[in-house]
Amino acid sequence: MRSIRRVGLVVATALLVAGCGGGGGGAMPMGGGSSSGPTAPTTLEPGTVSEGRVVIDITELTFAPDELTIPAETQVIWTNSDDVEHGVTKTKGPGTDFDSGPIKPGGTFSQVLDEQGDYTITDTETQADEAPMLTIVVEEEQEAEPAPGGEPPSPPGQAVPPSSPPPPPG
């Protein structure tokens, strides 16, 4: 009889430990985005596209910036800089819909916008009459413009050889 009690006690303890050790099993964001808890602040200035990424700051019931034009294939990173939960949901626009679910204060959510068009994003964790709205225009990726004279621009850090020798002084 004692061995049955011990087995029962061991099983109950194992279940209790397994239940408490959760891996943060919250729902995954819809649409292939990614979400995280508090993170180190990013060095990107909100609204500035750099190396295929742009940051949108969520603070005081606003998206900053609230209008943005970016090239296709840009990773948009929303950072919750507020002290309450916010959510990022695409309500209009091309491609697959996405919804971050709740983003905790200090947390982030990211989504790559790869289709051209106008996207409307709202904060679904805020009351409808106060919910901020964000408009993102995704344009075709820009190729480098040729320099005057039809020559393509040189890569950064390289000098451009003159296309014709300079005239002799005289």
Tab-separated table of C-alpha atoms in Angstrom:
chain	number	residue	atom	x	y	z
A	1	MET	CA	0.000	0.000	0.000
A	2	ARG	CA	2.863	2.373	0.808
A	3	SER	CA	4.425	1.897	-2.640
A	4	ILE	CA	1.151	2.895	-4.357
A	5	ARG	CA	1.048	6.103	-2.293
A	6	ARG	CA	4.668	6.875	-3.163
A	7	VAL	CA	4.007	6.338	-6.879
A	8	GLY	CA	0.953	8.591	-6.646
A	9	LEU	CA	2.956	11.249	-4.811
A	10	VAL	CA	5.775	11.104	-7.386
A	11	VAL	CA	3.301	11.389	-10.293
A	12	ALA	CA	1.471	14.311	-8.652
A	13	THR	CA	4.755	16.120	-7.972
A	14	ALA	CA	5.916	15.588	-11.561
A	15	LEU	CA	2.642	16.987	-12.928
A	16	LEU	CA	2.849	19.986	-10.626
A	17	VAL	CA	6.427	20.767	-11.682
A	18	ALA	CA	5.577	20.325	-15.389
A	19	GLY	CA	2.593	22.670	-15.065
A	20	CYS	CA	4.635	25.391	-13.375
A	21	GLY	CA	7.553	25.244	-15.763
A	22	GLY	CA	5.577	26.597	-18.741
A	23	GLY	CA	7.430	27.826	-21.755
A	24	GLY	CA	5.339	30.955	-22.211
A	25	GLY	CA	2.887	28.932	-24.277
A	26	GLY	CA	0.853	31.926	-25.437
A	27	ALA	CA	-0.714	32.048	-28.858
A	28	MET	CA	1.582	32.648	-31.818
A	29	PRO	CA	0.978	35.863	-33.758
A	30	MET	CA	-1.208	35.417	-36.828
A	31	GLY	CA	0.420	36.057	-40.201
A	32	GLY	CA	3.993	34.970	-39.616
A	33	GLY	CA	5.118	37.879	-37.458
A	34	SER	CA	7.132	37.449	-34.323
A	35	SER	CA	6.576	38.781	-30.858
A	36	SER	CA	8.793	39.085	-27.822
A	37	GLY	CA	8.736	40.347	-24.277
A	38	PRO	CA	10.828	43.237	-23.012
A	39	THR	CA	13.915	43.724	-25.124
A	40	ALA	CA	16.912	45.988	-25.267
A	41	PRO	CA	16.018	49.248	-27.011
A	42	THR	CA	16.783	49.363	-30.692
A	43	THR	CA	19.249	51.877	-32.072
A	44	LEU	CA	17.044	52.705	-35.061
A	45	GLU	CA	15.283	56.056	-34.928
A	46	PRO	CA	11.509	55.464	-35.305
A	47	GLY	CA	10.429	55.866	-38.932
A	48	THR	CA	13.947	55.597	-40.400
A	49	VAL	CA	14.542	52.681	-42.778
A	50	SER	CA	18.012	51.190	-42.327
A	51	GLU	CA	19.369	47.852	-43.541
A	52	GLY	CA	15.886	46.656	-44.482
A	53	ARG	CA	14.336	47.474	-41.091
A	54	VAL	CA	12.199	50.245	-39.639
A	55	VAL	CA	10.956	50.827	-36.080
A	56	ILE	CA	7.496	52.084	-35.135
A	57	ASP	CA	7.190	53.283	-31.534
A	58	ILE	CA	3.926	52.749	-29.632
A	59	THR	CA	3.565	55.288	-26.843
A	60	GLU	CA	0.801	57.374	-25.253
A	61	LEU	CA	-1.860	55.756	-27.484
A	62	THR	CA	-0.052	56.688	-30.703
A	63	PHE	CA	2.089	55.082	-33.368
A	64	ALA	CA	5.209	57.141	-34.088
A	65	PRO	CA	5.347	57.835	-36.925
A	66	ASP	CA	1.689	57.401	-37.894
A	67	GLU	CA	2.377	57.558	-41.664
A	68	LEU	CA	5.295	55.894	-43.401
A	69	THR	CA	6.501	54.939	-46.895
A	70	ILE	CA	8.915	52.010	-47.132
A	71	PRO	CA	10.355	49.743	-49.837
A	72	ALA	CA	8.972	46.222	-50.221
A	73	GLU	CA	10.690	43.510	-48.153
A	74	THR	CA	11.181	45.849	-45.160
A	75	GLN	CA	10.945	44.354	-41.664
A	76	VAL	CA	8.687	46.592	-39.572
A	77	ILE	CA	9.392	46.376	-35.830
A	78	TRP	CA	6.797	47.760	-33.420
A	79	THR	CA	8.155	48.580	-29.943
A	80	ASN	CA	5.744	49.069	-27.045
A	81	SER	CA	7.268	52.007	-25.159
A	82	ASP	CA	4.086	52.527	-23.152
A	83	ASP	CA	3.218	51.183	-19.700
A	84	VAL	CA	0.143	49.235	-20.914
A	85	GLU	CA	-0.305	46.405	-23.422
A	86	HIS	CA	-0.855	47.266	-27.070
A	87	GLY	CA	-1.595	45.179	-30.155
A	88	VAL	CA	-0.736	45.513	-33.845
A	89	THR	CA	-3.339	44.334	-36.364
A	90	LYS	CA	-3.500	44.829	-40.128
A	91	THR	CA	-7.060	45.914	-40.909
A	92	LYS	CA	-6.598	46.769	-44.605
A	93	GLY	CA	-4.003	46.078	-47.253
A	94	PRO	CA	-2.502	43.395	-49.467
A	95	GLY	CA	-1.130	40.038	-48.398
A	96	THR	CA	-1.789	37.901	-45.367
A	97	ASP	CA	-3.506	39.473	-42.377
A	98	PHE	CA	-1.532	39.672	-39.151
A	99	ASP	CA	-2.305	40.297	-35.494
A	100	SER	CA	0.370	40.528	-32.820
A	101	GLY	CA	-1.864	39.708	-29.900
A	102	PRO	CA	-1.013	41.629	-26.717
A	103	ILE	CA	2.449	43.230	-26.704
A	104	LYS	CA	3.596	43.776	-23.131
A	105	PRO	CA	5.305	47.041	-22.112
A	106	GLY	CA	8.869	46.939	-23.446
A	107	GLY	CA	7.989	44.140	-25.886
A	108	THR	CA	8.213	44.094	-29.665
A	109	PHE	CA	6.425	42.615	-32.676
A	110	SER	CA	7.853	42.407	-36.187
A	111	GLN	CA	6.410	41.720	-39.624
A	112	VAL	CA	8.015	41.825	-43.078
A	113	LEU	CA	5.850	43.770	-45.541
A	114	ASP	CA	6.672	42.356	-48.951
A	115	GLU	CA	3.680	43.289	-51.102
A	116	GLN	CA	3.223	46.748	-52.591
A	117	GLY	CA	0.184	48.734	-51.499
A	118	ASP	CA	-1.356	50.723	-48.686
A	119	TYR	CA	-1.607	49.053	-45.272
A	120	THR	CA	-3.792	50.233	-42.394
A	121	ILE	CA	-2.651	49.104	-38.949
A	122	THR	CA	-4.617	49.596	-35.724
A	123	ASP	CA	-3.996	48.942	-32.042
A	124	THR	CA	-6.509	46.251	-31.084
A	125	GLU	CA	-5.602	46.350	-27.391
A	126	THR	CA	-6.928	49.918	-27.066
A	127	GLN	CA	-10.602	50.935	-26.918
A	128	ALA	CA	-11.941	51.481	-30.436
A	129	ASP	CA	-12.615	55.205	-29.984
A	130	GLU	CA	-9.035	55.801	-28.754
A	131	ALA	CA	-7.180	53.242	-30.904
A	132	PRO	CA	-4.303	54.757	-32.857
A	133	MET	CA	-4.080	54.118	-36.592
A	134	LEU	CA	-0.988	53.773	-38.766
A	135	THR	CA	-0.758	53.974	-42.563
A	136	ILE	CA	2.189	52.298	-44.279
A	137	VAL	CA	2.702	52.640	-48.030
A	138	VAL	CA	4.881	49.860	-49.422
A	139	GLU	CA	6.532	50.697	-52.727
A	140	GLU	CA	8.648	48.705	-55.158
A	141	GLU	CA	12.247	48.363	-54.033
A	142	GLN	CA	14.252	51.270	-55.415
A	143	GLU	CA	17.268	50.532	-57.582
A	144	ALA	CA	20.204	52.921	-57.565
A	145	GLU	CA	19.654	55.869	-59.866
A	146	PRO	CA	22.272	56.479	-62.576
A	147	ALA	CA	24.472	59.481	-61.944
A	148	PRO	CA	24.245	62.440	-64.329
A	149	GLY	CA	25.766	61.419	-67.646
A	150	GLY	CA	24.236	57.943	-67.563
A	151	GLU	CA	26.933	56.294	-65.431
A	152	PRO	CA	25.700	54.118	-62.576
A	153	PRO	CA	26.699	55.359	-59.131
A	154	SER	CA	29.875	53.917	-57.676
A	155	PRO	CA	29.711	51.691	-54.603
A	156	PRO	CA	30.220	53.550	-51.325
A	157	GLY	CA	33.851	54.271	-50.564
A	158	GLN	CA	35.050	54.003	-54.172
A	159	ALA	CA	36.185	56.908	-56.297
A	160	VAL	CA	34.556	57.429	-59.670
A	161	PRO	CA	37.066	57.652	-62.519
A	162	PRO	CA	36.439	60.611	-64.808
A	163	SER	CA	34.635	59.675	-68.017
A	164	SER	CA	36.885	61.968	-70.054
A	165	PRO	CA	40.176	63.657	-69.257
A	166	PRO	CA	39.943	67.203	-67.967
A	167	PRO	CA	40.686	69.946	-70.509
A	168	PRO	CA	44.282	71.210	-70.532
A	169	PRO	CA	44.870	74.401	-68.578
A	170	GLY	CA	45.117	77.317	-70.739
